[in-house]
Amino acid sequence: MSQTKYKWMVFLVVILLVSNITLAFFLFFGEKKEVKRKSREELAMEFYKDLGLNQVQIDSFKASKDEYFKEMRPIWGEVREMKDSLYRNMGKLNENHSAEQLLIAINQKNLVADQKTFQHFTHLRGKLQSSQYVKFDTLIAKMINRPWNRNRK
């Protein structure tokens, strides 16, 4: 190898080494920004503020929300238990077609949950002034369709 090629190769290796050390420094010692997730209460207050609710409406929404979750948690728990049973007993359920019956039961529970959720939002919408309907409908559509496993906003 000629002397010039050797010098270029050494030069490139040094450049790569320096850039890797710089990158490693920033990865390990750089400022770490923590993403603070908003609490449920903060998200709810943001929702109320976006809708332009007055204090009476906020109190009414909070009471309805608490009642809704009190009613829904057992239903969601049952669905979760049925799904756990379905997947834990995969081999046994396939043999006697119990899986199909369990899937039907899960679908029925989900239907009940969806009906209650729709009724809840319809009830909340009834507490609004007509000028708040459009904003409510938009926010609810976004809320229902958002991915649950990602950071909010």
Backbone as a chain_set.jsonl record, in Angstrom:
{"seq": "MSQTKYKWMVFLVVILLVSNITLAFFLFFGEKKEVKRKSREELAMEFYKDLGLNQVQIDSFKASKDEYFKEMRPIWGEVREMKDSLYRNMGKLNENHSAEQLLIAINQKNLVADQKTFQHFTHLRGKLQSSQYVKFDTLIAKMINRPWNRNRK", "coords": {"N": [[0.851, -1.167, 0.0], [0.495, 2.203, -0.749], [2.154, 5.107, 0.62], [0.526, 7.428, 0.739], [-2.12, 6.446, 0.583], [-2.156, 5.026, 2.931], [-1.917, 7.078, 4.85], [-4.339, 8.428, 4.422], [-6.132, 6.448, 5.192], [-5.531, 6.133, 7.919], [-6.197, 8.703, 8.756], [-9.02, 8.72, 8.247], [-9.825, 6.68, 10.006], [-9.165, 7.857, 12.463], [-10.932, 10.047, 12.408], [-13.415, 8.677, 12.474], [-13.147, 7.423, 14.971], [-13.034, 9.632, 16.729], [-15.575, 10.748, 16.232], [-17.236, 8.658, 17.13], [-16.545, 8.556, 19.854], [-17.426, 11.083, 20.655], [-20.187, 10.841, 20.151], [-20.804, 8.73, 21.94], [-20.234, 10.037, 24.351], [-22.253, 12.03, 24.44], [-24.506, 10.392, 24.485], [-24.315, 9.003, 26.932], [-23.708, 10.918, 28.893], [-25.131, 13.135, 28.335], [-27.804, 15.543, 28.694], [-30.584, 14.241, 30.225], [-33.866, 14.046, 29.367], [-36.808, 13.786, 31.022], [-39.925, 12.454, 30.286], [-42.817, 13.645, 31.387], [-45.692, 12.151, 32.278], [-49.08, 13.016, 32.118], [-51.388, 13.096, 34.822], [-54.453, 11.277, 35.39], [-56.348, 12.997, 36.39], [-55.33, 15.499, 35.626], [-55.53, 15.236, 32.846], [-58.3, 15.021, 32.612], [-59.108, 17.529, 33.561], [-57.976, 19.127, 31.605], [-59.499, 18.321, 29.441], [-62.042, 19.232, 30.28], [-61.537, 21.956, 30.321], [-60.943, 22.436, 27.62], [-63.46, 22.027, 26.573], [-64.778, 24.137, 27.63], [-66.258, 24.169, 30.011], [-68.372, 25.136, 32.734], [-68.164, 25.495, 36.361], [-70.252, 24.057, 37.586], [-70.964, 22.257, 35.552], [-68.539, 20.879, 35.376], [-68.41, 19.611, 37.902], [-70.644, 17.96, 37.661], [-69.856, 16.378, 35.456], [-67.641, 15.081, 36.592], [-68.857, 13.557, 38.621], [-70.476, 11.882, 37.062], [-68.489, 10.567, 35.614], [-67.137, 9.17, 37.647], [-69.163, 7.44, 38.488], [-69.559, 6.014, 36.12], [-67.059, 4.675, 35.766], [-67.089, 3.124, 38.082], [-69.132, 1.366, 37.496], [-68.136, 0.183, 35.154], [-65.602, -1.024, 35.599], [-65.865, -3.676, 36.773], [-66.974, -5.023, 34.548], [-64.984, -4.733, 32.578], [-63.034, -6.166, 33.92], [-64.13, -8.753, 33.913], [-64.096, -9.296, 31.157], [-61.335, -9.266, 30.723], [-60.597, -11.468, 32.342], [-61.943, -13.551, 31.008], [-60.616, -13.474, 28.543], [-58.025, -14.097, 29.389], [-58.483, -16.708, 30.279], [-59.204, -17.866, 27.86], [-56.786, -17.779, 26.355], [-54.966, -19.021, 28.045], [-55.863, -21.605, 28.154], [-55.662, -22.72, 25.62], [-55.067, -25.153, 24.199], [-56.842, -27.078, 25.321], [-59.343, -25.926, 24.906], [-59.693, -25.871, 22.136], [-60.194, -28.483, 21.471], [-62.828, -29.182, 22.221], [-64.527, -27.248, 21.202], [-65.075, -25.166, 22.933], [-63.825, -22.798, 22.849], [-65.053, -21.225, 20.934], [-67.485, -20.661, 22.177], [-66.571, -19.189, 24.356], [-65.429, -17.013, 23.046], [-67.739, -15.879, 21.96], [-69.016, -15.13, 24.326], [-67.182, -13.222, 25.259], [-67.418, -11.317, 23.227], [-70.076, -10.56, 23.641], [-69.909, -9.365, 26.18], [-68.195, -7.267, 25.56], [-69.86, -5.891, 23.827], [-71.854, -5.035, 25.609], [-70.253, -3.354, 27.187], [-69.494, -1.428, 25.281], [-72.009, -0.374, 24.65], [-72.737, 0.757, 27.114], [-70.722, 2.644, 27.35], [-71.276, 4.315, 25.176], [-73.807, 5.216, 26.0], [-73.033, 6.589, 28.275], [-71.475, 8.717, 27.223], [-73.435, 9.948, 25.695], [-75.158, 10.755, 27.698], [-73.458, 12.583, 29.032], [-73.181, 14.45, 26.996], [-75.707, 15.482, 26.927], [-75.659, 17.201, 29.064], [-74.491, 19.459, 28.228], [-74.215, 22.769, 26.781], [-75.691, 23.893, 23.745], [-73.766, 25.141, 22.18], [-71.469, 23.842, 22.82], [-71.502, 21.324, 21.762], [-70.246, 20.568, 19.254], [-67.497, 20.723, 19.768], [-67.307, 18.844, 21.85], [-68.124, 16.48, 20.523], [-66.02, 16.225, 18.704], [-63.771, 15.973, 20.411], [-64.421, 13.625, 21.821], [-64.474, 11.725, 19.77], [-61.753, 11.739, 19.069], [-60.679, 10.845, 21.483], [-61.753, 8.26, 21.803], [-60.624, 6.923, 19.655], [-57.898, 6.987, 20.05], [-54.596, 5.591, 20.373], [-53.917, 3.437, 23.048], [-51.537, 2.689, 24.171], [-49.55, 4.513, 23.817], [-47.733, 7.532, 24.578], [-49.615, 10.185, 25.878], [-50.713, 12.989, 24.132]], "CA": [[0.0, 0.0, 0.0], [1.318, 3.409, -0.858], [2.205, 5.968, 1.792], [-0.603, 8.351, 0.691], [-3.325, 5.679, 0.933], [-2.03, 4.681, 4.345], [-2.21, 8.285, 5.606], [-5.778, 8.661, 4.312], [-6.817, 5.427, 5.978], [-5.325, 6.5, 9.313], [-6.986, 9.913, 8.95], [-10.428, 8.32, 8.327], [-10.015, 5.917, 11.252], [-9.144, 8.835, 13.554], [-12.201, 10.787, 12.318], [-14.462, 7.772, 12.963], [-12.932, 7.224, 16.397], [-13.435, 10.866, 17.406], [-17.031, 10.892, 16.146], [-17.845, 7.654, 18.004], [-16.342, 8.981, 21.245], [-18.33, 12.211, 20.862], [-21.543, 10.289, 20.221], [-20.92, 7.997, 23.202], [-20.28, 11.021, 25.431], [-23.583, 12.643, 24.491], [-25.505, 9.386, 24.855], [-24.222, 8.611, 28.341], [-23.569, 12.036, 29.807], [-25.966, 14.25, 27.894], [-28.954, 15.854, 29.528], [-31.686, 13.303, 30.024], [-35.158, 14.69, 29.547], [-37.859, 12.861, 31.403], [-41.244, 12.797, 29.785], [-43.767, 13.538, 32.491], [-47.044, 11.838, 31.827], [-50.107, 13.709, 32.874], [-52.264, 12.233, 35.6], [-55.823, 11.201, 34.874], [-57.048, 14.214, 36.801], [-54.856, 16.58, 34.76], [-56.132, 15.027, 31.525], [-59.722, 15.34, 32.712], [-59.248, 18.987, 33.669], [-57.664, 19.663, 30.279], [-60.699, 18.034, 28.64], [-63.089, 20.161, 30.717], [-61.134, 23.301, 29.892], [-61.121, 22.486, 26.166], [-64.897, 22.128, 26.292], [-65.294, 25.399, 28.148], [-67.284, 23.864, 31.004], [-68.406, 25.916, 33.97], [-67.896, 24.652, 37.532], [-71.394, 23.15, 37.789], [-70.804, 21.188, 34.559], [-67.364, 20.078, 35.752], [-68.809, 18.757, 39.02], [-71.563, 16.968, 37.123], [-69.056, 15.46, 34.644], [-66.823, 14.263, 37.502], [-69.744, 12.588, 39.268], [-70.856, 10.901, 36.037], [-67.294, 9.778, 35.301], [-66.909, 8.241, 38.756], [-70.22, 6.428, 38.41], [-69.278, 5.202, 34.93], [-65.937, 3.773, 36.039], [-67.523, 2.185, 39.116], [-69.943, 0.365, 36.803], [-67.414, -0.474, 34.063], [-64.432, -1.812, 36.025], [-66.165, -5.121, 36.837], [-67.193, -5.549, 33.193], [-63.654, -4.856, 31.965], [-62.354, -7.258, 34.616], [-64.677, -10.008, 33.398], [-63.563, -9.492, 29.799], [-59.923, -9.618, 30.885], [-60.535, -12.836, 32.866], [-62.343, -14.474, 29.943], [-59.527, -13.527, 27.561], [-56.944, -14.867, 30.013], [-58.899, -18.106, 30.233], [-59.161, -18.292, 26.465], [-55.42, -18.0, 25.88], [-54.268, -19.975, 28.924], [-56.373, -22.953, 27.905], [-55.782, -22.849, 24.167], [-55.077, -26.554, 23.751], [-58.046, -27.756, 25.8], [-60.551, -25.312, 24.342], [-59.84, -26.206, 20.722], [-60.667, -29.856, 21.323], [-64.271, -29.346, 22.407], [-65.206, -26.063, 20.659], [-65.397, -24.207, 23.993], [-63.223, -21.504, 22.486], [-66.073, -20.459, 20.224], [-68.441, -20.178, 23.171], [-65.892, -18.167, 25.14], [-65.319, -15.839, 22.177], [-69.077, -15.276, 21.892], [-69.246, -14.481, 25.618], [-66.332, -12.022, 25.275], [-68.049, -10.345, 22.334], [-71.291, -10.053, 24.287], [-69.483, -8.444, 27.24], [-67.687, -6.063, 24.896], [-71.032, -5.175, 23.326], [-72.446, -4.358, 26.768], [-69.34, -2.271, 27.555], [-69.597, -0.381, 24.269], [-73.317, 0.266, 24.801], [-72.69, 1.592, 28.312], [-69.845, 3.773, 27.05], [-72.039, 5.211, 24.316], [-74.83, 5.846, 26.843], [-72.341, 7.529, 29.158], [-71.135, 9.924, 26.473], [-74.702, 10.601, 25.325], [-75.598, 11.403, 28.937], [-72.603, 13.758, 29.225], [-73.497, 15.431, 25.941], [-76.97, 16.106, 27.32], [-75.399, 18.208, 30.092], [-73.792, 20.573, 27.592], [-74.956, 23.785, 26.048], [-75.625, 23.561, 22.32], [-72.529, 25.672, 21.603], [-70.364, 22.956, 23.188], [-71.688, 20.016, 21.128], [-69.28, 20.261, 18.201], [-66.2, 20.481, 20.414], [-67.449, 17.582, 22.569], [-68.136, 15.384, 19.546], [-64.663, 16.119, 18.154], [-62.868, 15.459, 21.447], [-64.776, 12.236, 22.128], [-64.006, 10.901, 18.647], [-60.296, 11.598, 19.213], [-60.4, 10.058, 22.683], [-62.12, 6.866, 21.571], [-59.76, 6.334, 18.628], [-56.468, 7.129, 20.321], [-53.914, 4.375, 20.812], [-53.802, 3.489, 24.502], [-50.216, 2.333, 24.664], [-48.586, 5.561, 23.516], [-47.821, 8.719, 25.43], [-50.717, 11.08, 25.536], [-50.353, 14.305, 23.617]], "C": [[0.898, 1.231, 0.0], [1.172, 4.25, 0.402], [0.99, 6.903, 1.862], [-1.903, 7.646, 1.093], [-3.32, 5.343, 2.414], [-2.393, 5.885, 5.21], [-3.712, 8.6, 5.585], [-6.566, 7.679, 5.172], [-6.692, 5.742, 7.472], [-6.182, 7.733, 9.647], [-8.476, 9.571, 9.111], [-10.726, 7.544, 9.603], [-10.044, 6.872, 12.442], [-10.449, 9.632, 13.569], [-13.341, 9.932, 12.868], [-14.356, 7.572, 14.47], [-13.4, 8.46, 17.181], [-14.96, 11.025, 17.368], [-17.741, 9.874, 17.038], [-17.695, 8.03, 19.473], [-17.286, 10.138, 21.578], [-19.769, 11.728, 21.007], [-21.762, 9.558, 21.542], [-21.013, 8.959, 24.382], [-21.682, 11.611, 25.558], [-24.668, 11.645, 24.869], [-25.498, 9.106, 26.352], [-24.201, 9.782, 29.31], [-24.403, 13.248, 29.419], [-27.147, 14.442, 28.827], [-30.098, 14.908, 29.201], [-32.99, 14.019, 30.339], [-36.186, 13.622, 29.88], [-39.19, 13.362, 30.865], [-42.221, 12.566, 30.928], [-45.147, 13.28, 31.912], [-48.042, 12.537, 32.722], [-50.96, 12.699, 33.627], [-53.653, 12.221, 34.968], [-56.602, 12.478, 35.201], [-56.629, 15.394, 35.935], [-55.457, 16.464, 33.358], [-57.612, 15.399, 31.531], [-59.928, 16.856, 32.771], [-58.943, 19.669, 32.332], [-58.868, 19.495, 29.343], [-61.814, 19.024, 28.986], [-62.791, 21.577, 30.239], [-61.332, 23.469, 28.385], [-62.588, 22.645, 25.782], [-65.479, 23.465, 26.735], [-66.4, 25.192, 29.166], [-67.226, 24.844, 32.165], [-68.271, 24.959, 35.155], [-69.026, 23.651, 37.801], [-71.288, 21.963, 36.818], [-69.626, 20.28, 34.917], [-67.72, 19.121, 36.883], [-69.724, 17.631, 38.557], [-70.809, 15.921, 36.288], [-68.232, 14.532, 35.536], [-67.668, 13.176, 38.163], [-70.148, 11.488, 38.285], [-69.68, 9.983, 35.696], [-67.03, 8.749, 36.393], [-67.918, 7.097, 38.742], [-69.967, 5.459, 37.248], [-68.152, 4.201, 35.216], [-66.283, 2.741, 37.106], [-68.314, 1.036, 38.487], [-69.119, -0.455, 35.8], [-66.252, -1.358, 34.513], [-64.737, -3.301, 36.154], [-66.359, -5.753, 35.454], [-65.855, -5.748, 32.5], [-62.861, -5.992, 32.613], [-62.83, -8.621, 34.123], [-64.143, -10.307, 32.0], [-62.106, -9.928, 29.87], [-59.766, -11.063, 31.38], [-60.906, -13.857, 31.781], [-61.249, -14.596, 28.881], [-58.337, -14.304, 28.114], [-57.254, -16.355, 29.945], [-58.803, -18.674, 28.822], [-57.737, -18.654, 26.048], [-54.604, -18.935, 26.773], [-54.653, -21.415, 28.597], [-56.549, -23.235, 26.415], [-55.92, -24.303, 23.704], [-56.36, -27.271, 24.12], [-59.304, -27.227, 25.112], [-60.768, -25.68, 22.882], [-60.44, -27.587, 20.521], [-62.187, -29.971, 21.391], [-65.091, -28.109, 21.995], [-65.666, -25.083, 21.741], [-64.849, -22.828, 23.673], [-64.261, -20.626, 21.803], [-67.083, -19.872, 21.2], [-67.841, -19.056, 24.013], [-65.738, -16.88, 24.322], [-66.662, -15.117, 22.046], [-69.375, -14.525, 23.186], [-68.426, -13.192, 25.738], [-66.949, -10.935, 24.404], [-69.299, -9.733, 22.956], [-70.944, -9.062, 25.391], [-68.953, -7.148, 26.643], [-68.829, -5.228, 24.332], [-71.699, -4.4, 24.45], [-71.584, -3.159, 27.171], [-69.448, -1.112, 26.561], [-70.934, 0.356, 24.361], [-73.316, 1.215, 26.001], [-71.805, 2.816, 28.093], [-70.575, 4.79, 26.186], [-73.108, 5.949, 25.128], [-74.21, 6.896, 27.761], [-72.038, 8.834, 28.429], [-72.38, 10.678, 26.01], [-75.251, 11.372, 26.526], [-74.779, 12.674, 29.197], [-72.942, 14.855, 28.224], [-74.781, 16.181, 26.282], [-76.799, 17.195, 28.375], [-74.748, 19.468, 29.52], [-74.763, 21.601, 27.029], [-74.771, 23.478, 24.565], [-74.345, 24.072, 21.662], [-71.325, 24.77, 21.884], [-70.426, 21.597, 22.478], [-70.574, 19.653, 20.145], [-67.92, 19.92, 18.811], [-66.217, 19.135, 21.159], [-67.366, 16.396, 21.605], [-66.737, 15.151, 18.974], [-63.714, 15.492, 19.17], [-63.151, 13.992, 21.772], [-64.303, 11.316, 21.007], [-62.5, 10.687, 18.723], [-59.951, 10.684, 20.382], [-60.661, 8.567, 22.446], [-61.151, 6.188, 20.608], [-58.277, 6.443, 18.916], [-55.858, 5.788, 20.728], [-53.608, 4.468, 22.302], [-52.392, 3.237, 24.999], [-49.165, 3.389, 24.378], [-48.758, 6.711, 24.49], [-48.937, 9.613, 24.937], [-50.151, 12.436, 25.179], [-48.898, 14.452, 23.479]], "O": [[1.927, 1.272, 0.674], [0.2, 4.123, 1.147], [0.475, 7.144, 2.953], [-2.695, 8.194, 1.86], [-4.361, 5.375, 3.07], [-3.105, 5.734, 6.202], [-4.284, 8.989, 6.603], [-7.555, 8.052, 5.805], [-7.672, 5.623, 8.207], [-6.813, 7.786, 10.703], [-9.125, 10.083, 10.023], [-11.776, 7.739, 10.214], [-10.869, 6.708, 13.341], [-11.013, 9.867, 14.638], [-14.151, 10.424, 13.654], [-15.37, 7.555, 15.167], [-14.091, 8.326, 18.19], [-15.565, 11.397, 18.373], [-18.759, 10.205, 17.646], [-18.627, 7.841, 20.255], [-17.876, 10.169, 22.658], [-20.486, 12.173, 21.904], [-22.79, 9.746, 22.192], [-21.784, 8.725, 25.313], [-22.233, 11.683, 26.656], [-25.65, 12.018, 25.51], [-26.556, 8.986, 26.969], [-24.643, 9.638, 30.449], [-24.378, 14.27, 30.104], [-27.441, 13.579, 29.654], [-30.522, 14.793, 28.052], [-33.184, 14.53, 31.442], [-36.4, 12.68, 29.117], [-39.527, 14.54, 30.981], [-42.423, 11.437, 31.374], [-45.689, 14.088, 31.158], [-47.857, 12.631, 33.935], [-51.222, 11.597, 33.143], [-53.974, 13.054, 34.121], [-57.4, 12.966, 34.4], [-57.469, 16.205, 35.546], [-55.845, 17.465, 32.756], [-58.116, 16.009, 30.588], [-60.815, 17.395, 32.11], [-59.575, 20.663, 31.975], [-59.207, 20.389, 28.569], [-62.452, 19.586, 28.096], [-63.689, 22.301, 29.808], [-61.821, 24.5, 27.924], [-62.918, 23.308, 24.799], [-66.543, 23.874, 26.27], [-67.373, 25.946, 29.191], [-66.153, 25.323, 32.531], [-68.265, 23.742, 34.969], [-68.765, 22.517, 38.202], [-71.495, 20.814, 37.207], [-69.709, 19.059, 34.778], [-67.369, 17.943, 36.828], [-69.597, 16.491, 39.004], [-71.084, 14.725, 36.394], [-68.135, 13.334, 35.268], [-67.251, 12.021, 38.254], [-70.159, 10.307, 38.635], [-69.853, 8.778, 35.514], [-66.735, 7.591, 36.1], [-67.565, 5.937, 38.958], [-70.139, 4.248, 37.383], [-68.292, 3.011, 34.933], [-65.818, 1.603, 37.039], [-68.18, -0.118, 38.893], [-69.371, -1.646, 35.617], [-65.954, -2.354, 33.854], [-63.947, -4.122, 35.689], [-65.951, -6.892, 35.227], [-65.608, -6.797, 31.903], [-62.107, -6.694, 31.939], [-62.027, -9.535, 33.938], [-63.78, -11.444, 31.699], [-61.691, -10.847, 29.164], [-58.903, -11.795, 30.896], [-60.262, -14.898, 31.654], [-60.985, -15.689, 28.379], [-57.71, -15.081, 27.393], [-56.393, -17.162, 29.596], [-58.377, -19.811, 28.62], [-57.508, -19.709, 25.457], [-53.657, -19.569, 26.307], [-53.845, -22.331, 28.751], [-57.491, -23.918, 26.014], [-56.8, -24.625, 22.905], [-56.912, -28.005, 23.3], [-60.212, -27.99, 24.78], [-61.911, -25.789, 22.437], [-61.115, -27.837, 19.523], [-62.771, -30.787, 20.677], [-66.239, -27.965, 22.415], [-66.549, -24.261, 21.496], [-65.349, -21.817, 24.167], [-64.338, -19.425, 22.064], [-67.488, -18.717, 21.063], [-68.525, -18.088, 24.344], [-65.899, -15.783, 24.855], [-66.71, -13.887, 22.025], [-69.918, -13.421, 23.157], [-68.916, -12.189, 26.257], [-66.996, -9.77, 24.797], [-69.551, -8.536, 22.815], [-71.604, -8.032, 25.529], [-69.227, -6.062, 27.154], [-68.774, -3.998, 24.356], [-72.071, -3.24, 24.271], [-72.105, -2.082, 27.461], [-69.487, 0.052, 26.962], [-70.987, 1.571, 24.172], [-73.825, 2.333, 25.921], [-72.104, 3.9, 28.594], [-70.499, 5.993, 26.438], [-73.296, 7.155, 24.966], [-74.792, 7.956, 27.993], [-72.307, 9.92, 28.942], [-72.376, 11.907, 25.944], [-75.743, 12.492, 26.389], [-75.338, 13.716, 29.54], [-72.983, 16.037, 28.566], [-74.926, 17.363, 25.967], [-77.692, 18.021, 28.563], [-74.487, 20.427, 30.248], [-75.949, 21.338, 26.833], [-73.778, 22.858, 24.184], [-73.886, 23.487, 20.681], [-70.278, 24.919, 21.254], [-69.491, 20.804, 22.589], [-70.024, 18.553, 20.203], [-67.278, 18.947, 18.415], [-65.247, 18.38, 21.1], [-66.633, 15.436, 21.844], [-66.323, 14.007, 18.785], [-62.944, 14.59, 18.836], [-62.223, 13.209, 21.975], [-63.782, 10.234, 21.277], [-62.016, 9.583, 18.472], [-59.047, 9.854, 20.289], [-59.864, 7.721, 22.853], [-60.888, 4.993, 20.74], [-57.466, 6.023, 18.09], [-56.52, 4.956, 21.348], [-53.088, 5.484, 22.763], [-52.085, 3.546, 26.15], [-47.989, 3.174, 24.674], [-49.794, 6.845, 25.142], [-49.161, 9.767, 23.736], [-49.242, 12.954, 25.829], [-48.422, 15.506, 23.057]]}, "num_chains": 1, "name": "protein.A"}
